[in-house]
Structure formats: C-alpha cells, structure tokens
Coordinates of C-alpha atoms in Angstrom, one line a residue:
X1 CA -13.6 7.1 13.1
X2 CA -10.7 7.6 15.6
X3 CA -7.1 7.9 13.9
X4 CA -5.4 10.5 15.3
X5 CA -3.7 9.0 18.0
X6 CA -0.9 7.3 16.6
X7 CA 0.0 3.6 16.8
X8 CA 2.9 1.5 17.9
X9 CA 4.8 2.6 14.5
X10 CA 5.9 5.5 16.2
X11 CA 8.0 6.5 12.5
X12 CA 8.4 5.9 9.3
X13 CA 10.6 3.6 7.7
X14 CA 14.4 4.9 8.4
X15 CA 14.9 5.8 4.5
X16 CA 11.5 7.6 4.3
X17 CA 12.5 10.0 7.6
X18 CA 12.0 13.6 6.5
X19 CA 9.6 12.8 3.4
X20 CA 8.0 16.0 2.2
X21 CA 4.0 16.2 1.9
X22 CA 2.5 14.2 -0.5
X23 CA 1.7 17.3 -3.0
X24 CA 5.2 18.2 -2.6
X25 CA 6.4 14.6 -3.5
X26 CA 4.4 14.6 -6.3
X27 CA 5.2 17.9 -7.7
X28 CA 8.9 16.5 -7.9
X29 CA 7.9 13.0 -9.2
X30 CA 5.7 14.5 -12.2
X31 CA 8.7 16.5 -13.5
X32 CA 10.8 12.6 -13.9
X33 CA 9.5 12.3 -17.2
X34 CA 11.0 8.7 -17.3
X35 CA 9.3 7.2 -14.3
X36 CA 6.0 8.3 -15.7
X37 CA 6.5 6.3 -19.1
X38 CA 7.9 3.5 -16.7
X39 CA 4.6 3.4 -14.6
X40 CA 2.2 4.3 -17.6
X41 CA 3.3 1.0 -19.2
X42 CA 3.6 -1.0 -16.5
X43 CA 0.2 0.1 -15.0
X44 CA -1.9 -0.1 -18.2
X45 CA -0.3 -3.5 -18.9
X46 CA -1.4 -5.2 -15.2
X47 CA -4.4 -3.5 -15.6
X48 CA -5.2 -5.1 -19.2
X49 CA -4.4 -8.5 -17.7
X50 CA -6.3 -8.2 -14.9
X51 CA -9.6 -7.3 -17.0
X52 CA -9.3 -10.0 -19.0
X53 CA -8.9 -12.8 -16.3
X54 CA -11.5 -11.2 -14.4
X55 CA -14.0 -11.6 -17.4
X56 CA -13.5 -14.9 -17.5
X57 CA -15.2 -15.4 -14.4
X58 CA -19.1 -14.8 -14.5
X59 CA -19.3 -14.9 -10.8
X60 CA -16.9 -12.4 -10.0
X61 CA -18.5 -10.3 -7.5
X62 CA -19.8 -13.6 -5.4
X63 CA -16.3 -14.2 -5.1
X64 CA -15.6 -10.8 -4.1
X65 CA -18.1 -10.8 -1.5
X66 CA -16.8 -14.2 -0.2
X67 CA -13.6 -12.9 0.3
X68 CA -14.7 -10.1 2.2
X69 CA -17.1 -11.9 4.6
X70 CA -14.0 -14.3 5.4
X71 CA -11.8 -11.5 6.2
X72 CA -14.9 -9.8 8.2
X73 CA -15.3 -12.7 10.2
X74 CA -11.5 -13.2 11.1
X75 CA -11.3 -9.2 12.3
X76 CA -14.8 -9.7 14.1
X77 CA -13.3 -12.3 16.2
X78 CA -9.9 -11.4 15.8
X79 CA -8.3 -13.1 19.6
X80 CA -10.0 -16.2 18.7
X81 CA -9.1 -16.7 15.3
X82 CA -5.4 -15.9 16.7
X83 CA -5.5 -18.0 19.7
X84 CA -6.6 -21.0 17.5
X85 CA -4.0 -20.6 14.9
X86 CA -1.4 -20.2 17.7
X87 CA -2.4 -23.7 19.2
X88 CA -2.5 -25.4 15.5
X89 CA 0.9 -24.1 15.1
X90 CA 1.9 -25.3 18.4
X91 CA 0.7 -28.5 17.8
X92 CA 2.5 -29.0 14.4
X93 CA 6.0 -28.4 15.9
X94 CA 6.5 -24.4 15.3
X95 CA 7.4 -21.8 17.7
X96 CA 4.9 -18.7 17.7
X97 CA 5.8 -15.3 19.1
X98 CA 4.0 -12.7 19.9
X99 CA 5.4 -8.7 18.9
X100 CA 3.5 -6.0 20.1
X101 CA 6.0 -3.2 17.7
X102 CA 8.3 -3.1 14.9
X103 CA 11.0 -3.1 17.6
X104 CA 9.8 -6.0 19.4
X105 CA 9.5 -8.1 16.3
X106 CA 12.9 -7.0 15.0
X107 CA 14.5 -8.0 18.2
X108 CA 12.7 -11.6 18.4
X109 CA 14.3 -12.6 15.0
X110 CA 17.6 -10.9 15.9
X111 CA 17.2 -13.3 18.8
X112 CA 16.6 -16.1 16.7
X113 CA 19.4 -15.6 14.1
X114 CA 22.1 -14.6 16.3
X115 CA 21.6 -18.2 18.4
X116 CA 22.2 -19.8 14.8
X117 CA 25.3 -18.0 14.8
X118 CA 24.7 -17.5 11.0
X119 CA 25.8 -13.8 9.3
X120 CA 23.2 -14.2 6.6
X121 CA 19.6 -14.7 6.1
X122 CA 17.8 -15.3 2.7
X123 CA 14.4 -13.3 2.4
X124 CA 10.7 -14.1 0.3
X125 CA 9.3 -10.8 -0.3
X126 CA 7.6 -9.6 2.6
X127 CA 5.9 -6.1 3.1
X128 CA 5.6 -6.7 6.6
X129 CA 9.7 -6.9 7.0
X130 CA 9.8 -2.9 5.2
X131 CA 7.3 -2.1 7.4
X132 CA 9.2 -3.1 10.7
X133 CA 12.5 -2.0 8.9
X134 CA 13.7 -5.9 9.5
X135 CA 16.4 -5.0 7.0
X136 CA 17.9 -2.5 8.6
X137 CA 18.2 -3.7 11.9
X138 CA 19.7 -6.9 11.0
X139 CA 22.3 -5.2 8.8
X140 CA 22.9 -3.1 11.7
X141 CA 24.0 -6.3 13.9
X142 CA 26.2 -7.1 11.1
X143 CA 23.6 -9.8 9.6
X144 CA 23.1 -9.7 5.8
X145 CA 19.8 -9.9 4.9
X146 CA 19.9 -10.9 1.0
X147 CA 16.4 -10.1 -0.8
X148 CA 15.4 -12.9 -3.6
X149 CA 12.7 -11.5 -5.2
X150 CA 13.9 -10.3 -8.3
X151 CA 12.6 -6.9 -8.0
X152 CA 13.0 -6.6 -4.5
X153 CA 16.7 -7.8 -5.6
X154 CA 16.6 -4.6 -8.0
X155 CA 15.2 -2.3 -5.3
X156 CA 18.3 -3.7 -2.8
X157 CA 21.0 -3.3 -5.4
X158 CA 19.9 0.1 -6.4
X159 CA 19.8 1.6 -2.9
X160 CA 16.6 2.8 -3.7
X161 CA 13.4 2.2 -2.1
X162 CA 10.1 0.0 -3.1
X163 CA 7.4 2.1 -5.2
X164 CA 4.9 -0.7 -5.7
X165 CA 3.1 -3.4 -3.8
X166 CA 3.4 -6.3 -6.4
X167 CA 6.1 -4.6 -8.2
X168 CA 8.7 -2.9 -6.1
X169 CA 10.9 -1.8 -8.6
X170 CA 8.1 -0.5 -11.0
X171 CA 9.8 2.8 -11.5
X172 CA 12.8 1.2 -13.2
X173 CA 12.9 -0.1 -16.9
X174 CA 15.2 -2.7 -18.5
X175 CA 18.6 -0.2 -18.9
X176 CA 18.7 1.0 -15.7
X177 CA 18.6 -2.6 -14.4
X178 CA 21.2 -3.7 -16.4
X179 CA 23.0 -1.0 -15.1
X180 CA 22.3 -1.9 -11.3
X181 CA 23.4 -5.3 -12.1
X182 CA 26.6 -4.8 -13.3
X183 CA 27.5 -1.9 -11.0
X184 CA 26.2 -3.4 -7.7
X185 CA 26.5 -7.4 -8.0
X186 CA 30.2 -8.1 -7.9
X187 CA 30.3 -6.2 -4.6
X188 CA 27.7 -8.6 -2.5
X189 CA 28.3 -11.7 -4.5
X190 CA 28.4 -13.6 -7.7
X191 CA 28.8 -10.4 -10.6
X192 CA 26.9 -9.9 -13.3
X193 CA 28.5 -11.3 -17.1
X194 CA 30.2 -8.6 -18.5
X195 CA 28.2 -8.9 -21.6
X196 CA 24.9 -8.4 -19.9
X197 CA 22.2 -7.1 -22.0
X198 CA 18.9 -5.5 -21.2
X199 CA 17.7 -8.4 -22.7
X200 CA 14.6 -9.7 -19.8
X201 CA 16.0 -13.5 -19.8
X202 CA 19.3 -11.9 -19.8
X203 CA 18.8 -10.1 -16.7
X204 CA 16.7 -12.9 -15.5
X205 CA 19.8 -15.3 -15.9
X206 CA 21.8 -13.1 -13.9
X207 CA 19.8 -12.8 -11.1
X208 CA 19.3 -16.6 -10.8
X209 CA 22.9 -17.0 -11.0
X210 CA 23.9 -14.4 -8.5
X211 CA 21.0 -15.9 -5.7
X212 CA 21.6 -19.6 -6.3
X213 CA 25.0 -19.9 -3.9
X214 CA 22.7 -17.7 -1.7
X215 CA 20.1 -20.2 -1.5
X216 CA 22.6 -23.3 -1.3
X217 CA 24.2 -22.0 1.6
X218 CA 21.9 -20.2 3.7
X219 CA 21.2 -21.6 7.1
X220 CA 17.8 -19.3 7.6
X221 CA 15.0 -17.7 5.5
X222 CA 12.8 -15.4 6.5
X223 CA 9.4 -14.7 5.0
X224 CA 6.2 -13.2 5.6
X225 CA 2.6 -14.9 5.0
X226 CA -0.3 -13.6 2.5
X227 CA -2.6 -15.7 4.5
X228 CA -2.4 -17.6 7.9
X229 CA -5.4 -20.5 8.0
X230 CA -6.6 -20.5 12.1
X231 CA -8.3 -24.3 12.0
X232 CA -5.0 -25.9 10.8
X233 CA -1.9 -23.4 11.3
X234 CA -1.2 -23.5 7.6
X235 CA 0.9 -20.4 6.4
X236 CA 0.7 -19.2 2.3
X237 CA 3.0 -18.1 0.4
X238 CA 2.2 -16.9 -3.2
X239 CA 4.9 -16.0 -5.8
X240 CA 5.9 -16.3 -9.4
X241 CA 9.4 -16.6 -9.5
X242 CA 10.4 -20.0 -7.6
X243 CA 12.2 -17.6 -5.1
X244 CA 10.0 -17.9 -2.7
X245 CA 10.0 -21.9 -2.6
X246 CA 13.7 -21.7 -2.0
X247 CA 13.8 -19.6 1.0
X248 CA 10.7 -21.4 2.7
X249 CA 12.2 -25.4 2.1
X250 CA 15.8 -25.2 1.8
X251 CA 17.2 -23.3 5.1
X252 CA 17.3 -25.4 8.5
X253 CA 15.4 -22.7 9.9
X254 CA 12.3 -20.6 8.7
X255 CA 11.0 -17.4 10.2
X256 CA 7.9 -16.1 9.3
X257 CA 6.5 -12.3 10.1
X258 CA 3.1 -12.5 9.6
X259 CA 0.6 -9.2 10.5
X260 CA -2.4 -10.7 12.9
X261 CA -4.6 -9.7 10.0
X262 CA -3.8 -12.2 8.0
X263 CA -5.2 -15.1 9.5
X264 CA -8.3 -16.6 8.3
X265 CA -11.1 -19.2 9.8
X266 CA -10.5 -22.3 7.7
X267 CA -9.5 -24.1 4.8
X268 CA -12.6 -23.5 2.9
X269 CA -12.3 -19.6 3.4
X270 CA -8.7 -20.1 1.5
X271 CA -10.3 -20.8 -1.7
X272 CA -11.6 -17.6 -2.9
X273 CA -8.6 -15.7 -1.8
X274 CA -6.7 -18.1 -4.3
X275 CA -8.7 -17.1 -7.0
X276 CA -9.0 -12.9 -5.8
X277 CA -5.8 -12.9 -5.3
X278 CA -3.6 -14.1 -8.9
X279 CA -6.0 -12.7 -10.9
X280 CA -6.0 -9.0 -9.2
X281 CA -2.6 -8.7 -8.6
X282 CA -0.4 -10.5 -11.5
X283 CA -3.7 -11.0 -14.2
X284 CA -3.3 -14.6 -14.1
X285 CA -5.4 -17.3 -12.9
X286 CA -3.3 -18.6 -10.5
X287 CA -0.1 -18.1 -8.9
X288 CA 2.6 -20.0 -10.4
X289 CA 4.3 -21.0 -7.0
X290 CA 2.0 -21.7 -4.0
X291 CA 3.8 -22.8 -1.0
X292 CA 2.0 -24.0 2.1
X293 CA 3.7 -25.5 4.9
X294 CA 2.1 -26.3 8.4
X295 CA 4.9 -26.8 11.1
X296 CA 7.8 -28.5 10.9
X297 CA 8.2 -32.4 9.2
X298 CA 10.9 -34.6 9.7
X299 CA 13.9 -34.6 7.4
X300 CA 11.4 -32.2 4.8
X301 CA 12.0 -28.7 4.9
X302 CA 13.3 -26.6 7.6
X303 CA 13.4 -28.5 10.6
X304 CA 12.9 -25.4 13.0
X305 CA 10.0 -23.2 12.1
X306 CA 9.0 -19.9 14.0
X307 CA 6.0 -17.8 13.4
X308 CA 5.9 -14.1 14.9
X309 CA 2.4 -12.7 14.8
X310 CA 2.8 -8.9 14.4
X311 CA 0.3 -6.1 15.9
X312 CA 2.5 -2.8 15.2
X313 CA -0.8 -0.5 14.9
X314 CA -3.2 -3.3 13.7
X315 CA -5.5 -3.1 16.8
X316 CA -5.4 0.6 17.0
X317 CA -7.4 0.2 13.4
X318 CA -9.3 -3.2 14.4
X319 CA -10.9 -0.8 17.2
X320 CA -12.1 1.6 14.4
X321 CA -15.5 0.2 13.4
X322 CA -15.7 2.2 10.0
X323 CA -11.6 2.0 9.2
X324 CA -10.9 -1.8 10.0
X325 CA -12.4 -2.6 6.6
X326 CA -8.7 -1.5 5.2
X327 CA -7.5 -4.7 7.0
X328 CA -8.9 -6.7 5.0
X329 CA -6.3 -5.9 2.2
X330 CA -4.5 -8.7 0.5
X331 CA -1.9 -6.5 -0.7
X332 CA -2.7 -7.5 -4.5
X333 CA -2.0 -3.9 -5.6
X334 CA -5.0 -3.5 -7.8
X335 CA -5.9 -0.3 -6.2
X336 CA -2.7 1.3 -7.4
X337 CA -2.9 0.2 -11.0
X338 CA -6.3 1.8 -11.5
X339 CA -5.3 4.8 -9.8
X340 CA -4.4 8.0 -11.8
X341 CA -3.0 9.8 -9.0
X342 CA -0.4 6.5 -8.4
X343 CA -0.1 6.2 -12.3
X344 CA 1.5 9.7 -12.6
X345 CA 3.1 9.8 -9.4
X346 CA 4.6 6.6 -8.6
X347 CA 5.2 5.0 -4.9
X348 CA 7.9 7.3 -3.3
X349 CA 6.0 10.1 -2.6
X350 CA 3.4 8.3 -0.2
X351 CA 6.5 8.1 1.9
X352 CA 5.5 4.6 3.0
X353 CA 6.2 1.0 2.0
X354 CA 2.3 0.8 1.3
X355 CA 1.7 3.3 -1.5
X356 CA -1.1 4.2 -3.7
X357 CA -5.0 4.0 -2.4
X358 CA -4.6 1.6 0.3
X359 CA -1.8 3.4 1.6
X360 CA -3.2 6.8 1.4
X361 CA -5.8 4.9 4.3
X362 CA -3.9 2.4 5.4
X363 CA -0.2 4.5 6.7
X364 CA -2.2 7.4 8.6
X365 CA -4.6 4.5 10.7
X366 CA -1.4 2.6 11.5
X367 CA 0.6 5.6 12.6
X368 CA -1.6 8.3 13.0
X369 CA -1.6 11.8 11.6
X370 CA 0.6 13.9 13.4
X371 CA 3.5 13.5 10.5
X372 CA 2.9 16.1 7.6
X373 CA 3.5 13.3 4.9
X374 CA 0.7 11.2 6.8
X375 CA -2.0 13.9 7.5
X376 CA -1.4 14.9 3.4
X377 CA -2.1 11.1 2.7
X378 CA -5.9 11.0 2.5
X379 CA -5.7 14.1 0.1
X380 CA -3.9 12.1 -2.5
X381 CA -6.8 11.5 -4.4
X382 CA -9.8 12.3 -6.9
X383 CA -11.7 10.2 -5.2
X384 CA -12.8 8.7 -8.4
X385 CA -13.8 5.2 -6.9
X386 CA -11.8 3.0 -9.5
X387 CA -9.7 1.8 -6.1
X388 CA -13.0 0.2 -4.8
X389 CA -14.2 -1.3 -8.2
X390 CA -11.4 -3.3 -8.3
X391 CA -10.6 -4.5 -4.8
X392 CA -11.0 -8.0 -4.6
X393 CA -12.2 -7.8 -0.7
X394 CA -14.5 -4.8 -1.1
X395 CA -12.4 -2.2 0.8
X396 CA -14.5 1.2 0.3
X397 CA -11.2 3.1 0.1
X398 CA -13.0 6.2 -0.6
X399 CA -15.1 5.9 2.0
X400 CA -12.0 5.8 4.2
X401 CA -10.5 8.8 2.6
X402 CA -13.5 10.8 3.2
X403 CA -13.6 9.7 7.1
X404 CA -9.8 10.6 7.4
X405 CA -10.1 13.8 5.6
X406 CA -12.5 15.1 8.1
X407 CA -10.5 13.7 10.9
X408 CA -7.5 15.6 9.9
X409 CA -9.6 18.6 9.2
X410 CA -11.1 18.2 13.1
X411 CA -7.1 17.7 14.5
X412 CA -6.0 20.9 12.7
X413 CA -8.8 22.9 14.8
X414 CA -9.4 26.2 13.3
X415 CA -8.1 26.9 10.1
X416 CA -8.5 29.7 7.1
X417 CA -10.4 26.9 5.6
X418 CA -12.8 26.2 8.3
X419 CA -13.0 29.7 9.1
X420 CA -14.0 30.8 5.4
X421 CA -16.6 27.6 5.6
X422 CA -18.1 29.0 8.8
X423 CA -18.7 32.2 7.2
X424 CA -20.0 30.5 4.9
X425 CA -22.5 28.2 7.0
X426 CA -23.5 31.7 8.5
X427 CA -24.3 33.2 5.0
X428 CA -26.4 30.4 3.3
X429 CA -28.1 29.8 6.8
X430 CA -30.5 33.1 6.3
X431 CA -32.1 34.4 3.3
X432 CA -31.6 37.8 4.0
X433 CA -28.1 37.3 4.7
X434 CA -27.7 35.7 1.1
X435 CA -29.3 38.0 -0.8
X436 CA -26.8 40.3 0.6
X437 CA -24.0 38.5 -0.3
X438 CA -25.4 38.2 -3.7
X439 CA -25.8 41.6 -4.0
X440 CA -22.3 42.6 -2.9
X441 CA -20.9 39.6 -5.5
X442 CA -23.0 41.3 -8.7
X443 CA -21.3 44.7 -7.6
X444 CA -17.9 43.4 -7.5
X445 CA -18.5 41.8 -10.8
X446 CA -19.4 44.8 -12.3
X447 CA -16.3 46.3 -11.0
X448 CA -14.0 43.5 -12.2
X449 CA -15.5 43.2 -15.5
X450 CA -14.3 40.3 -17.8
X451 CA -10.9 40.3 -15.9
X452 CA -9.7 37.0 -15.3
X453 CA -8.9 36.4 -11.5
X454 CA -5.9 34.5 -11.0
X455 CA -5.2 34.8 -7.5
X456 CA -7.1 35.2 -4.4
X457 CA -5.1 35.8 -1.0
X458 CA -6.3 32.9 1.3
X459 CA -7.6 30.5 -1.7
X460 CA -3.8 29.9 -3.3
X461 CA -4.2 26.1 -2.9
X462 CA -7.4 26.7 -5.2
X463 CA -6.4 29.6 -7.4
X464 CA -2.6 28.2 -8.0
X465 CA -4.1 25.8 -10.3
X466 CA -7.6 27.3 -11.6
X467 CA -8.8 30.7 -12.7
X468 CA -11.5 32.2 -10.6
X469 CA -14.4 31.8 -11.9
X470 CA -15.6 35.5 -13.6
X471 CA -17.9 36.8 -10.8
X472 CA -21.8 37.6 -12.2
X473 CA -22.9 41.2 -12.5
X474 CA -26.3 40.0 -11.5
X475 CA -27.5 37.7 -9.4
X476 CA -30.5 35.3 -10.3
X477 CA -32.4 36.8 -7.4
X478 CA -32.0 40.5 -9.4
X479 CA -32.8 39.3 -12.8
X480 CA -36.2 37.6 -11.5
X481 CA -37.0 40.8 -10.1
X482 CA -36.2 43.1 -13.1
X483 CA -37.7 40.0 -15.1
X484 CA -41.4 39.4 -13.4
X485 CA -41.3 42.8 -12.0
X486 CA -41.3 41.7 -8.3
X487 CA -39.1 42.9 -5.2
X488 CA -36.1 41.5 -5.1
X489 CA -35.9 40.5 -1.2

C-alpha cells in the first residue's frame, strides 16, 4: 500500500488548518457533553432506522456484492469509462472539463460563473465542493455561494464546519439552530420570524422562506453527483428535501463538480445503488427526490450544463491495489453511524470534510501522511469491524486502517516503540534469552510486590490510560521446574 506520497491536494480545508492530532482533538470533543448527547441520539436513531429497512431485504448481501462489483468494474477500467462518460455527456449538449486538482477545478468553476456576470450561486449539498474549498474560492472572488440543504445552511449560517457526511449539523440541537437562524438569517437575506420556536416544522419553514427567494433569482446552480452513468451520460443526485431539484432545474446554467470515482458503467448498475444508498444513509426505502439529467434539453431545465471531472488525488489512490477499494465509497455515512469512536468524538476531530471511519482511510490516501492530523487518523479506530459490516459496498475499512498504520510506522523510521519491538523480537527469537528475561521479570516482581505501577518511562501512551499489570513473582518455566523437579532451562 503506497500512501506516504501526498496527492495533489496539498493541505486541509482552510477552516481545518492547524488542526491538532486526532487524539488531542478527540479529547476536547469528549469534554463537550451536549455534543456527545446530540451525536448519540442522532446516530442511534439513524442506525435503528437503517437496521429495520435493511432487514426487509432478504437479498441484502447480494445487493452489497453487486454494488461492490459495479464500482470495482468502473475503477479497474476507469480511463475507458471516463472517456465514454465524456462522449455521452458531449453528445447530449454538456460541456466537459477536466481538473487535476482543487485549484484547477475552482478556476474552471470561477471562470464559468464570471462569464455569466452574476454575484451569487445556489448549491446542492456536495462533499466534493467542500473538499476543494469551492465556497471559499467563490467568496474570495466576491461571489456568494448559498448552501440550500438545511443542514448545510445551518453550518454556513453558524460559521461552523460540517461534522457528518449526511447530516453536517448533527452536532447541533434544535435550540442551537433556532438561535443561529434568529441571529444570522437577516444578515444574508430574509430574516427568521421573530416568534421562531425550536419546533422542527417552524425551523424548516424559516429555512424554506429564506431560501425560496434565492432559488427564484439564481442564474447559476452548482452541484455534485452521487453517480455518473458512463453509457448514457446521466448524472444522478439523490436527496430528501427538494432543494436539490430546485437547484438542478431552475437556474439557466448548471455546473456539476464530479469526482472521477463517481462513474458507474451502465444504467443497469444504477439499480442496486439506488437500493443500497437510501437504506444505508437515511434508513429510507428510497430517496424522496432522485433527480437525473442527461445534458441539455431545449426549454426544460438549465440550457447550459458544465461537468467538471475532478481527480484531486484519486488517481494516487487508484494506483494502490489494496487502498483503491476506498474509492467505492458512495458517501452514505453508514460507517459513521455505527462507529463507537465517531459517536463519542464527532466529525470535527478528523480535521476534514470526510470524517469517521471512511475519513480515517480516505484523507491519508488523498492527502498523504505528512501532516500530524493525517498520520494520526489511521489510529482513530478500535478495529471492531462494525464499519465493514455496515458498508453497502463492502469496503474493508479495518484492513485499510491496519495497512495505513504500517505505512505511518515505516515513514516514522526509528522510534522508541520500534526500538522496543526490535528488542522484544530479539528476546523472543531465542529460548535462552526468553528464559533469562522471564527470570529477570520474576525478580522484579518479587521486588515490586503487589504495588501498582501506574507509569513507565517510554510507555506513556499506554500507562496514561491503564495500570501496568502486576509482575509475576515466578515464571511458568520456574513453576514447571519446581512442580516437576526438572531443570529450568
């Protein structure tokens, strides 16, 4: 597995610069009791819904296999399918752009928006545009990028960072959202009603009224895509609120930024995906809104369609025969909802728009392990395996985490831990050396007695959280010799 060389994405999102290592960030998150309560309630609710709808499908495992095979087929022949996708899109009136990295993708989008002489765009929820910091690039050029997904709107108005793939504001409760709406909505558009309560229906109504005027006047929409069908050139967005449908149909110009791993070979491959994704993400049998568009259609929807196909480190991941399975990810967030680590720390501790178990493997692969936050992410797991069991496309996240840990250790070179492991290997490889070490340990045990050893120099990471086991006063070899009267060798 090759992950130590950074991919084209050279640094984390601007809002994540200077992030501490995962253990440090997690320690701070654990102290936030309200956030932990919010996370536990939300993840357990989504997890329970998912379990119920998955249980309704007796062929669920076969669907998982079909989804994984479709993604693997696309990844194995990615170049061919991307060329087919480009040809299909172009023949249907769309303009295709290729972007090597975040900077190039942002420049392409910015040039298109500027050519329309507008100062705002409306956006569908998109992980990839967060990855490339598109909002920041547009704002720097004086163009407002309005998030229209409810949770993304909460994050944007709260000057916050997303903490979940599916529910970015999962760390906020209803009263916090009410305060954000009352304080911030009036600064960027229609204000929230003065009598706004924390009732979910009232909060949704306030968001709807605030966003409606933006939908109606927007000339340019920006989206991602959940899937891109190579043989037809069809892009697919699934969502639950209807904001995506508004962004994808009302503006005159539509710009879709799509990671190259989103391609699937054929329309037939889309069928298992549309069964796997809603059940794994929101615990629904199907998404309330599934929008598909194939290029430009005169008099119906956007009359100018641009598709930006983005690499941004994905080719680097693809070259890794073990690690490439991470590119199967369909961003359902099922692994986050079952992860005991994520449930307690939340998403901010991961230092990226991709949190949780999939973020712990995808971020180091896309960005390399040069930064302190990225090299710590493979250790942000108990390796319990719940993420693999939940993943609808069978990404073996525990296997990838172990591989990445090995890469980090190799990159670090000689450390106190590696020196201790070499010393242990030297002792354990020879029976006489092992016997001598056991005698020494037994002698130390008699000296220490039953006293608890709470700290050992060089083992701080271990003994900070646990006491050292009481040393035995006699080794097994010594016991055997005493009981059987045989020589202790």
